[in-house]
Structures are given as C-alpha cells and as structure tokens.
Short mmCIF file of C-alpha atoms and ligand atoms in Angstrom, two decimals:
data_model
loop_
_atom_site.label_atom_id
_atom_site.label_comp_id
_atom_site.label_asym_id
_atom_site.label_seq_id
_atom_site.Cartn_x
_atom_site.Cartn_y
_atom_site.Cartn_z
CA MET A 1032 -0.52 -26.51 -21.40
CA SER A 1033 1.72 -23.37 -21.63
CA ASP A 1034 2.92 -24.60 -25.15
CA GLN A 1035 -0.65 -24.07 -26.26
CA LEU A 1036 -0.87 -20.39 -25.58
CA PRO A 1037 -0.17 -17.43 -28.54
CA VAL A 1038 3.47 -16.77 -28.49
CA PRO A 1039 3.51 -13.08 -27.44
CA SER A 1040 4.60 -10.33 -29.71
CA PRO A 1041 8.45 -9.62 -29.83
CA ASP A 1042 7.69 -6.86 -28.21
CA ALA A 1043 6.07 -8.47 -25.22
CA GLN A 1044 8.38 -10.98 -25.12
CA ALA A 1045 11.52 -8.38 -24.64
CA ALA A 1046 8.78 -6.53 -21.48
CA SER A 1047 8.72 -9.40 -20.01
CA ARG A 1048 12.77 -10.71 -20.17
CA GLU A 1049 12.95 -7.12 -18.91
CA LEU A 1050 10.77 -8.02 -15.65
CA SER A 1051 12.59 -10.92 -15.53
CA ALA A 1052 15.65 -9.84 -15.34
CA CYS A 1053 14.66 -7.58 -12.69
CA ILE A 1054 12.86 -10.33 -10.12
CA ALA A 1055 15.93 -12.57 -10.76
CA ALA A 1056 17.90 -9.46 -9.40
CA CYS A 1057 16.01 -9.48 -6.05
CA ILE A 1058 16.15 -13.38 -5.72
CA ARG A 1059 19.78 -13.08 -5.98
CA THR A 1060 19.78 -9.85 -3.69
CA VAL A 1061 17.69 -11.88 -0.68
CA GLY A 1062 20.03 -15.23 -0.94
CA GLY A 1063 18.57 -16.68 -3.56
CA TRP A 1064 14.77 -17.62 -2.29
CA LEU A 1065 11.87 -15.24 -2.92
CA SER A 1066 8.82 -15.82 -1.47
CA PHE A 1067 6.17 -16.64 -3.48
CA ALA A 1068 4.01 -13.54 -2.30
CA ASP A 1069 7.05 -11.39 -3.51
CA TYR A 1070 6.69 -12.71 -7.15
CA MET A 1071 3.10 -12.26 -7.96
CA ASP A 1072 3.44 -8.98 -6.43
CA MET A 1073 6.50 -8.04 -9.60
CA ALA A 1074 5.09 -10.26 -11.55
CA LEU A 1075 2.19 -8.28 -10.89
CA HIS A 1076 2.56 -4.55 -9.86
CA LEU A 1077 6.51 -3.47 -10.87
CA PRO A 1078 6.05 -0.10 -11.80
CA GLY A 1079 5.98 -0.19 -15.69
CA LEU A 1080 6.60 -4.15 -16.34
CA GLY A 1081 3.98 -5.55 -14.29
CA TYR A 1082 1.01 -7.09 -15.85
CA TYR A 1083 -1.25 -4.29 -14.37
CA ALA A 1084 1.60 -1.50 -14.56
CA GLY A 1085 2.31 -2.74 -18.26
CA GLY A 1086 0.62 -1.20 -21.52
CA SER A 1087 -0.72 -4.69 -22.58
CA HIS A 1088 -4.79 -4.53 -23.46
CA LYS A 1089 -5.32 -6.40 -20.30
CA PHE A 1090 -9.19 -6.16 -20.17
CA GLY A 1091 -12.29 -7.37 -22.56
CA THR A 1092 -12.92 -9.54 -25.07
CA GLU A 1093 -9.44 -8.36 -27.27
CA GLY A 1094 -7.74 -8.97 -23.61
CA ASP A 1095 -6.77 -11.84 -21.41
CA PHE A 1096 -9.81 -11.62 -19.49
CA VAL A 1097 -14.04 -10.31 -19.43
CA THR A 1098 -14.75 -8.68 -15.97
CA ALA A 1099 -18.40 -8.00 -15.19
CA PRO A 1100 -18.48 -4.42 -16.43
CA GLU A 1101 -16.79 -5.02 -19.36
CA LEU A 1102 -19.61 -7.59 -20.48
CA THR A 1103 -22.36 -5.05 -20.07
CA PRO A 1104 -23.45 -1.27 -18.79
CA LEU A 1105 -26.28 -3.61 -16.47
CA PHE A 1106 -23.89 -4.58 -14.05
CA GLY A 1107 -22.72 -0.87 -12.67
CA GLN A 1108 -26.65 0.02 -13.28
CA ALA A 1109 -27.71 -2.65 -10.74
CA LEU A 1110 -24.68 -1.75 -8.45
CA ALA A 1111 -25.56 2.13 -8.39
CA ARG A 1112 -28.70 1.24 -6.45
CA GLN A 1113 -26.62 -0.04 -4.31
CA VAL A 1114 -24.37 2.46 -3.75
CA ALA A 1115 -27.22 4.93 -3.74
CA GLN A 1116 -28.44 3.41 -0.92
CA VAL A 1117 -25.66 3.57 0.88
CA LEU A 1118 -24.74 6.99 0.10
CA GLY A 1119 -28.24 7.60 1.07
CA ALA A 1120 -27.75 6.07 4.52
CA VAL A 1121 -24.60 8.00 5.88
CA PRO A 1122 -25.70 11.59 6.72
CA PRO A 1123 -23.71 14.65 4.80
CA ALA A 1124 -21.86 16.12 7.75
CA PRO A 1125 -19.20 16.54 9.11
CA THR A 1126 -17.92 15.12 5.59
CA LEU A 1127 -19.88 14.26 2.27
CA PRO A 1128 -20.33 10.99 1.60
CA HIS A 1129 -17.93 9.91 -1.28
CA VAL A 1130 -17.46 7.02 -3.57
CA LEU A 1131 -13.91 5.63 -3.65
CA GLU A 1132 -13.23 2.71 -6.43
CA VAL A 1133 -9.81 0.47 -5.85
CA GLY A 1134 -8.56 -1.13 -8.73
CA ALA A 1135 -10.96 0.81 -11.18
CA GLY A 1136 -9.34 -1.60 -14.39
CA SER A 1137 -10.74 0.27 -17.63
CA GLY A 1138 -12.76 2.95 -16.44
CA LYS A 1139 -15.56 1.15 -17.98
CA LEU A 1140 -17.24 0.36 -14.23
CA ALA A 1141 -16.54 4.08 -12.87
CA ALA A 1142 -18.66 5.44 -15.80
CA ASP A 1143 -21.55 3.46 -15.81
CA LEU A 1144 -22.23 3.95 -12.48
CA LEU A 1145 -22.26 7.98 -13.01
CA LEU A 1146 -24.72 7.87 -15.40
CA ALA A 1147 -26.25 5.06 -13.34
CA LEU A 1148 -25.82 7.28 -9.84
CA GLU A 1149 -27.04 10.89 -12.47
CA ALA A 1150 -30.34 8.72 -13.63
CA LEU A 1151 -31.11 7.97 -9.64
CA ASP A 1152 -30.06 11.36 -8.56
CA ALA A 1153 -27.82 9.99 -6.06
CA LEU A 1154 -24.41 11.36 -7.67
CA PRO A 1155 -21.53 11.85 -4.92
CA ALA A 1156 -20.30 14.94 -4.74
CA ARG A 1157 -16.72 13.31 -5.56
CA TYR A 1158 -15.74 9.88 -7.40
CA GLU A 1159 -12.11 8.71 -6.32
CA ILE A 1160 -9.88 5.79 -7.67
CA LEU A 1161 -7.54 4.66 -6.08
CA GLU A 1162 -5.15 2.37 -9.13
CA LEU A 1163 -1.98 1.48 -8.80
CA SER A 1164 -0.75 0.87 -12.42
CA GLY A 1165 0.19 4.68 -14.09
CA GLU A 1166 -1.22 3.02 -17.46
CA LEU A 1167 -4.70 2.38 -16.29
CA ARG A 1168 -4.78 5.69 -14.70
CA ALA A 1169 -4.94 7.28 -17.91
CA ARG A 1170 -6.80 4.32 -19.54
CA GLN A 1171 -9.44 5.08 -16.82
CA ARG A 1172 -9.67 8.89 -16.99
CA GLN A 1173 -9.37 8.54 -20.90
CA THR A 1174 -12.72 6.00 -20.83
CA ILE A 1175 -14.41 8.76 -18.34
CA GLU A 1176 -13.94 11.69 -20.37
CA ALA A 1177 -15.12 10.05 -23.70
CA ALA A 1178 -18.45 8.25 -22.26
CA VAL A 1179 -19.57 11.35 -19.13
CA PRO A 1180 -17.50 14.13 -20.15
CA HIS A 1181 -20.02 16.41 -17.89
CA LEU A 1182 -19.57 14.18 -15.01
CA ALA A 1183 -15.47 13.49 -15.57
CA ALA A 1184 -14.54 17.10 -12.87
CA ARG A 1185 -15.96 14.67 -9.88
CA VAL A 1186 -13.71 12.03 -10.75
CA VAL A 1187 -10.81 12.42 -8.68
CA TRP A 1188 -7.41 9.86 -8.64
CA LEU A 1189 -5.71 9.18 -5.07
CA ASP A 1190 -1.85 7.66 -4.80
CA GLU A 1191 -3.05 6.24 -1.06
CA LEU A 1192 -6.05 4.78 0.66
CA PRO A 1193 -7.29 8.40 2.68
CA GLU A 1194 -7.23 8.49 6.67
CA LYS A 1195 -10.44 8.98 6.63
CA PHE A 1196 -13.64 7.95 4.66
CA SER A 1197 -17.28 8.19 4.28
CA GLY A 1198 -19.10 6.77 1.72
CA CYS A 1199 -19.47 4.11 -0.59
CA VAL A 1200 -15.80 1.61 -1.28
CA ILE A 1201 -16.42 -0.86 -4.28
CA ALA A 1202 -14.21 -2.83 -5.70
CA ASN A 1203 -14.53 -5.50 -8.69
CA GLU A 1204 -12.35 -8.11 -9.09
CA LEU A 1205 -9.44 -6.11 -6.58
CA LEU A 1206 -8.60 -9.08 -4.09
CA ASP A 1207 -8.26 -11.50 -6.14
CA ALA A 1208 -5.31 -9.58 -7.84
CA LEU A 1209 -3.61 -9.32 -4.36
CA PRO A 1210 -0.69 -11.12 -3.39
CA VAL A 1211 -1.03 -14.71 -1.64
CA HIS A 1212 1.76 -16.52 -0.19
CA ALA A 1213 1.20 -20.22 -1.60
CA VAL A 1214 1.52 -22.58 1.31
CA ALA A 1215 1.83 -26.22 1.87
CA TRP A 1216 0.95 -28.46 4.96
CA ARG A 1217 3.34 -31.30 5.35
CA GLU A 1218 3.83 -34.11 7.87
CA ASP A 1219 6.73 -32.27 8.89
CA GLY A 1220 4.88 -28.67 9.56
CA LEU A 1221 3.42 -25.54 7.57
CA LYS A 1222 5.54 -25.04 4.87
CA GLU A 1223 5.57 -21.84 2.56
CA ARG A 1224 6.82 -22.18 -0.98
CA GLY A 1225 9.29 -19.88 -3.14
CA VAL A 1226 10.70 -19.20 -5.99
CA ILE A 1227 13.98 -19.53 -7.41
CA LEU A 1228 16.51 -18.55 -10.42
CA CYS A 1229 16.16 -21.89 -12.88
CA GLY A 1230 17.96 -22.13 -16.01
CA GLU A 1231 16.99 -18.76 -18.11
CA GLY A 1232 13.88 -18.17 -15.84
CA PHE A 1233 12.03 -19.84 -12.38
CA GLY A 1234 11.01 -22.24 -10.93
CA TRP A 1235 9.55 -23.67 -7.55
CA ALA A 1236 12.11 -23.64 -4.51
CA GLU A 1237 12.17 -26.03 -1.66
CA GLU A 1238 10.23 -25.22 0.95
CA ARG A 1239 11.24 -23.57 4.38
CA PRO A 1240 9.03 -23.74 7.41
CA ALA A 1241 6.09 -20.88 7.23
CA GLN A 1242 7.06 -18.43 9.76
CA GLY A 1243 5.06 -15.70 11.90
CA ALA A 1244 1.53 -14.36 11.20
CA LEU A 1245 1.76 -16.42 7.96
CA ALA A 1246 2.29 -19.47 10.46
CA GLU A 1247 -0.51 -18.07 12.44
CA ALA A 1248 -2.73 -17.59 10.14
CA MET A 1249 -2.01 -21.69 8.59
CA ALA A 1250 -2.19 -23.51 11.73
CA ALA A 1251 -6.09 -21.78 11.86
CA LEU A 1252 -7.20 -23.28 8.71
CA PRO A 1253 -9.28 -26.63 8.77
CA VAL A 1254 -6.46 -28.27 6.75
CA GLU A 1255 -4.90 -31.80 7.07
CA ALA A 1256 -1.66 -32.54 5.32
CA PRO A 1257 -0.52 -33.25 2.60
CA PHE A 1258 -2.39 -30.20 1.20
CA GLU A 1259 -1.03 -27.37 -1.05
CA SER A 1260 -2.56 -23.79 -1.23
CA GLU A 1261 -2.58 -20.12 -0.40
CA VAL A 1262 -2.75 -17.95 2.01
CA GLY A 1263 -4.01 -13.93 1.66
CA LEU A 1264 -2.61 -12.00 4.15
CA ALA A 1265 -2.60 -9.09 1.60
CA ALA A 1266 -6.22 -9.27 1.35
CA ARG A 1267 -6.66 -9.73 4.63
CA ALA A 1268 -4.37 -6.66 5.95
CA TRP A 1269 -6.11 -4.28 2.95
CA VAL A 1270 -10.15 -5.03 4.48
CA ALA A 1271 -8.24 -4.42 8.43
CA GLU A 1272 -6.84 -1.57 7.55
CA TRP A 1273 -10.77 -0.05 7.07
CA GLY A 1274 -11.38 -0.61 9.90
CA ARG A 1275 -9.44 2.48 11.31
CA ARG A 1276 -10.19 4.82 8.19
CA LEU A 1277 -13.80 3.74 7.55
CA GLU A 1278 -15.75 6.63 10.13
CA ARG A 1279 -19.26 5.64 7.79
CA GLY A 1280 -20.77 3.88 5.33
CA ALA A 1281 -19.97 0.50 3.64
CA LEU A 1282 -17.02 -1.98 1.16
CA LEU A 1283 -18.91 -3.11 -1.62
CA LEU A 1284 -16.43 -6.29 -3.00
CA VAL A 1285 -17.03 -8.32 -5.32
CA ASP A 1286 -14.91 -11.07 -6.78
CA TYR A 1287 -14.09 -14.50 -7.08
CA GLY A 1288 -13.88 -16.94 -4.37
CA LEU A 1289 -15.21 -19.07 -1.85
CA PRO A 1290 -16.03 -19.37 2.03
CA ARG A 1291 -13.43 -20.99 4.00
CA HIS A 1292 -14.78 -24.73 4.40
CA GLU A 1293 -15.41 -24.82 0.44
CA LEU A 1294 -11.57 -22.80 -0.03
CA TYR A 1295 -10.07 -25.36 1.92
CA HIS A 1296 -12.02 -28.49 1.35
CA PRO A 1297 -9.78 -31.92 0.41
CA LEU A 1298 -11.07 -31.47 -3.63
CA ARG A 1299 -9.07 -28.41 -3.75
CA ASN A 1300 -5.89 -29.78 -2.21
CA ARG A 1301 -3.63 -28.10 -5.33
CA GLY A 1302 -4.75 -24.67 -4.46
CA THR A 1303 -6.39 -21.81 -6.97
CA LEU A 1304 -3.99 -20.52 -7.94
CA ARG A 1305 -4.20 -19.62 -11.98
CA CYS A 1306 -2.86 -17.10 -14.94
CA HIS A 1307 -4.64 -15.65 -17.76
CA TYR A 1308 -3.58 -15.35 -21.24
CA ARG A 1309 -5.89 -14.35 -24.15
CA GLN A 1310 -8.85 -15.95 -22.81
CA ARG A 1311 -6.83 -19.07 -21.85
CA MET A 1312 -6.60 -20.16 -18.38
CA HIS A 1313 -3.42 -21.80 -17.69
CA GLU A 1314 -1.45 -23.13 -14.80
CA ASP A 1315 1.93 -22.29 -15.63
CA LEU A 1316 3.14 -19.52 -13.05
CA PHE A 1317 6.48 -18.63 -14.25
CA TRP A 1318 5.81 -18.25 -18.37
CA TRP A 1319 6.66 -15.25 -19.64
CA PRO A 1320 6.01 -13.45 -16.36
CA GLY A 1321 4.19 -10.05 -16.43
CA LEU A 1322 2.37 -11.05 -19.68
CA SER A 1323 -0.60 -13.44 -17.93
CA ASP A 1324 -2.87 -12.12 -14.89
CA ILE A 1325 -2.25 -14.41 -11.49
CA THR A 1326 -5.49 -14.84 -9.82
CA THR A 1327 -6.42 -16.68 -6.50
CA HIS A 1328 -9.96 -17.45 -4.84
CA VAL A 1329 -10.69 -15.82 -1.95
CA ASP A 1330 -11.35 -16.98 1.46
CA PHE A 1331 -14.58 -14.82 1.95
CA THR A 1332 -14.66 -16.09 5.45
CA ALA A 1333 -10.87 -14.29 5.83
CA VAL A 1334 -12.21 -10.74 4.45
CA ALA A 1335 -15.03 -11.31 7.04
CA GLU A 1336 -13.02 -11.67 9.79
CA ALA A 1337 -10.47 -9.05 9.13
CA GLY A 1338 -13.36 -6.59 8.72
CA PHE A 1339 -15.18 -7.81 12.13
CA ASP A 1340 -12.15 -8.02 13.59
CA ALA A 1341 -11.34 -4.82 12.91
CA GLY A 1342 -14.73 -3.57 13.73
CA LEU A 1343 -16.77 -3.47 10.61
CA ASP A 1344 -19.74 -5.33 10.38
CA VAL A 1345 -20.26 -7.90 7.86
CA LEU A 1346 -23.63 -6.41 6.13
CA GLY A 1347 -24.02 -8.92 3.60
CA TYR A 1348 -22.65 -12.08 1.54
CA THR A 1349 -24.09 -14.14 -1.23
CA ASN A 1350 -23.45 -14.96 -4.57
CA GLN A 1351 -22.96 -12.33 -7.77
CA ALA A 1352 -26.43 -13.59 -8.98
CA ALA A 1353 -28.50 -13.33 -5.92
CA PHE A 1354 -26.73 -10.15 -5.18
CA LEU A 1355 -27.47 -8.67 -8.90
CA ILE A 1356 -31.25 -10.24 -9.04
CA ASN A 1357 -31.64 -8.02 -5.46
CA CYS A 1358 -30.29 -4.62 -7.14
CA GLY A 1359 -33.31 -4.91 -9.90
CA ILE A 1360 -31.14 -6.05 -12.72
CA GLY A 1361 -33.81 -8.48 -14.45
CA GLU A 1362 -36.20 -5.06 -14.09
CA LEU A 1363 -33.39 -3.40 -16.14
CA LEU A 1364 -32.58 -5.83 -18.60
CA ALA A 1365 -36.28 -6.00 -18.84
CA THR A 1366 -36.14 -1.99 -19.56
CA ARG A 1367 -33.50 -2.32 -22.46
CA GLN A 1368 -35.75 -5.41 -23.84
CA ALA A 1369 -38.38 -2.87 -24.67
CA ALA A 1370 -35.97 -0.83 -26.55
CA GLY A 1371 -35.70 -4.24 -28.85
CA GLY A 1372 -33.09 -4.19 -31.17
CA GLU A 1373 -29.41 -6.58 -31.49
CA GLN A 1374 -28.06 -4.47 -28.05
CA ALA A 1375 -31.17 -6.06 -26.26
CA LEU A 1376 -30.07 -9.17 -27.50
CA ARG A 1377 -26.17 -8.37 -26.41
CA ALA A 1378 -27.86 -7.09 -22.97
CA ALA A 1379 -29.11 -10.84 -22.44
CA SER A 1380 -26.37 -12.61 -23.02
CA ALA A 1381 -24.39 -10.73 -20.99
CA LEU A 1382 -26.57 -11.18 -18.09
CA GLN A 1383 -27.30 -14.87 -18.75
CA MET A 1384 -22.70 -14.71 -17.95
CA LEU A 1385 -23.51 -12.60 -15.13
CA LEU A 1386 -26.09 -14.63 -13.30
CA ALA A 1387 -26.07 -18.49 -14.66
CA PRO A 1388 -24.96 -20.41 -12.06
CA ARG A 1389 -21.48 -22.36 -14.37
CA GLU A 1390 -20.68 -18.99 -15.58
CA MET A 1391 -20.56 -15.59 -12.96
CA GLY A 1392 -23.52 -16.20 -10.78
CA GLU A 1393 -22.56 -18.73 -8.19
CA MET A 1394 -18.65 -18.24 -8.55
CA PHE A 1395 -18.71 -15.12 -7.65
CA LYS A 1396 -19.56 -13.55 -4.47
CA ALA A 1397 -20.70 -10.08 -2.86
CA ILE A 1398 -19.48 -8.96 0.27
CA ALA A 1399 -20.56 -5.59 2.40
CA LEU A 1400 -19.02 -5.04 5.36
CA GLY A 1401 -19.37 -1.15 6.94
CA LYS A 1402 -20.10 1.32 9.95
CA GLY A 1403 -22.91 3.46 11.04
CA ILE A 1404 -25.78 1.47 8.40
CA ASP A 1405 -28.90 -0.36 10.29
CA ALA A 1406 -30.78 -0.64 7.40
CA PRO A 1407 -30.95 -3.84 5.63
CA LEU A 1408 -29.07 -3.62 2.40
CA LEU A 1409 -30.97 -4.43 -0.82
CA GLY A 1410 -28.30 -5.93 -2.73
CA PHE A 1411 -28.52 -8.84 0.33
CA ALA A 1412 -32.08 -9.10 1.20
CA HIS A 1413 -33.32 -12.47 -0.07
CA GLY A 1414 -31.87 -15.96 -1.47
CA ASP A 1415 -28.68 -15.58 -0.02
CA ARG A 1416 -29.74 -18.59 2.83
CA CYS A 1417 -27.10 -21.62 1.16
CA HIS A 1418 -24.39 -18.63 1.59
CA THR A 1419 -22.69 -19.15 5.05
CA LEU A 1420 -19.27 -17.84 6.16
C1 LIG B 792 -8.85 -7.67 -11.88
S1 LIG B 792 -8.44 -5.87 -12.26
C2 LIG B 792 -10.30 -5.55 -12.05
C3 LIG B 792 -10.44 -3.94 -12.82
C4 LIG B 792 -11.78 -4.07 -12.61
N1 LIG B 792 -12.44 -3.94 -10.85
C5 LIG B 792 -12.79 -4.85 -13.47
O1 LIG B 792 -13.18 -5.16 -12.94
O2 LIG B 792 -12.86 -4.28 -14.97
C6 LIG B 792 -7.85 -5.73 -11.03
C7 LIG B 792 -7.60 -3.95 -10.79
O3 LIG B 792 -7.16 -3.78 -9.50
C8 LIG B 792 -5.88 -3.24 -9.66
N2 LIG B 792 -4.66 -3.20 -8.28
C9 LIG B 792 -4.17 -4.24 -8.01
N3 LIG B 792 -3.99 -4.13 -7.24
C10 LIG B 792 -4.24 -2.80 -6.34
C11 LIG B 792 -4.37 -2.36 -5.25
N4 LIG B 792 -3.49 -2.18 -4.13
N5 LIG B 792 -4.69 -1.03 -5.28
C12 LIG B 792 -5.28 -0.74 -6.17
N6 LIG B 792 -5.36 -1.11 -7.35
C13 LIG B 792 -4.87 -2.15 -7.30
C14 LIG B 792 -5.32 -3.41 -11.11
O4 LIG B 792 -4.55 -2.62 -11.23
C15 LIG B 792 -6.66 -3.47 -11.84
O5 LIG B 792 -6.93 -1.97 -12.18
#
C-alpha cells in the first residue's frame, strides 16, 4: 500500500533518515527491543524531527489530514457556546476562570474561539495554549496575530499543565495523538508488541509478556484471544492528571473513537493504528518515520473511567454531530446562508463533513469531564441516548 503514496521530497527524506537514526540508536541502547509506545512517541514528538515537531504542513487540504477547525469557523463558533456556558458557571474567585487549549495545531481553533467568545461577551482574561511542538507554537502565534490582533495579548503559551486550573480545557484531536501500546491477546497470555531494527528500517519484534499497568489494563478488557489492538495508557494518565489539577470547570474533549465494547469488538481484532500522509490513510507504521501522522481510535470508556476515578464528573458524552447541533451550529449556518454567495456554499459543505454520520458526525465524539458544574451542559442536552460508555 505504501508504494502508492506520493514520494517524499529529498529534504523530507533527509529529515526522516535523521529521525530514524535517533530511533535506531535508542533501540540499540535498550537492548534491541523498543516498546511501540516509545517508537510512536519519538516518531511524533522527538524535538525538531518528530512528525509534530518538524516543519511539514500537516493540517488542512495542503497537509496530511483535515481537522474540524480547519474545515470551517462554524466548529469554533459552536464550541464557543459550550465554552461560554462553562466559563459562566465557574465563579471568578479565588482565581479567574481561563480557557486552556491543549494541542492547538495551526492556531485556527484558538482564533475562531476568541472571536466567537468576544461576540458572546464571554472572553476569558487569558486564553492559554499548551503545545509540545515549538514549530506549531510559532505557527499558532502567527495565525492568532493575523486573525485576531486585538485579542492576541490575551493568549499565553504554557510549558506544562498548570498546577491548579479553573475554567474550560479544550482539546480537539489531542488524545488520538498520544502514544499507545501495541498489544496482543494470545492463547499463551497477554503480550506487548515492540519494534526492532530490520534491514535499513524498522519492523515488528517478537512479542513479550505484558507487564505492570499495561497487563492490568489488558486483563480488564473484554477481549478473547487471538486479538490485536492498542491500549492508550498515556491518554488515561493525561485525563487522570486533571482530577488533581482542575479546581472548578470542565474539560471538553473531541476526538475520533468508540466506547470500549465497540473498540474491542471481534470485528476490530487487528486494532485501529493508522497513518496519514498527504490526505491518504496507510497502515505502514515504519514508512519514512516522522513524515506521517500516527493515530488510533480513542477508548472513550477508558477516558471516562480515568476521569471518574480521579474525582471528575462525567458531564456528557455524545457524537460530534449531536454535540454541534446542540450547540446551535444549525443556527450559525443559517446566519451565514443569509449572506449568500460562495462562502455560504462552502460553509454548507463543511457542515456536511462535520455532521454526516459517514464523515465526522458519528466517528468523532465529544466528552465533558468536570468539577463543580451543576447545570446540564448544553452540548449534551439532546440526542445521546444511544451513546453509552
Ligand atoms: C491532530 S493535531 C490537532 C490539532 C488541533 N487541535 C486541530 O484540531 O486542528 C494534535 C495536536 O496536539 C499536539 N500534541 C500532541 N501531544 C501533545 C501533548 N502531550 N501536549 C500538548 N500538545 C500535544 C500536537 O503537536 C498537535 O498540535
């Protein structure tokens, strides 16, 4: 399949070779067998060379994949209504409620949200961004300064999660980019899949017995051998961290994924690890490391459990279509349509992508986890009866 992918430019190939040399050195250092989670982490995030840390275009029609905010500002405008409700429910003392976006991509969602929150008279004193990639931080700053120069001073970049936070945390397509362990349930036990050196590149290693937290997580899943899949310990740990750090407010997480009984269904016995390169999906995880995005479907049951166990309430869970409709995306489109012209047509076709069940409407889900929020959240008000965790 990977021989049908566009050939990377000489510069991109050189960057990938450099990254591969670092991964190879790491494999030698650890004795020849690297956990797939560590391989994925390096391939995506190794400073200067990993997929998100390097200079490729990534988002939008010119890049490798398109995310909801890259499709249309209607996504950010609808989300803003939910963010405004959360901010309004958090008292301004002892600390002012802020917005924190984690994994802000090109900065498009931040710019759209700031404008929409201004229109709703719900601007936070600070809009914080936590972004691992230095290259993307610079791009986010440029986007925000160009699109909303009068609001740019409110935006602050953090280097790590804040020790304590009140307000609204947003992450669109963050959880699917966190490293996962590749695992297998075999007749002779629970196994972890690793990566070895293979000729000039990398290949799958012989499986090793899964251990510790990974083995515990696998044993708790409703799976019968033989079965291959992934376990996202990093996503669980990320959510659990918020139990300690969130004082009052909510996390709004949007991503593609499934509840556990669907994700670990016998029909998905080869897992959901995929790569994206220039708008094409492929399954060759070792093809030019660092040039493709690597993702998996999020286990939303695990996300809810990790939050709940850490002291967060599960405030809502539904698919993206229901969430956006509940947030009034239909009315927002109608206002656009009234203006007519090409823009109105473009907005209608973007909305079709966001809402249609065969596009992003059903595969993407929204979940809200929070503390000290009593009012029902508007994004989850209707239509989620069939979405159970
Ligand atoms: C798939 S992109 C989504 C970008 C953006 N939210 C959007 O919807 O267009 C994932 C983003 O998360 C960032 N990221 C990945 N892991 C992260 C982490 N542990 N902390 C902060 N940002 C992270 C990436 O650099 C990138 O900006």
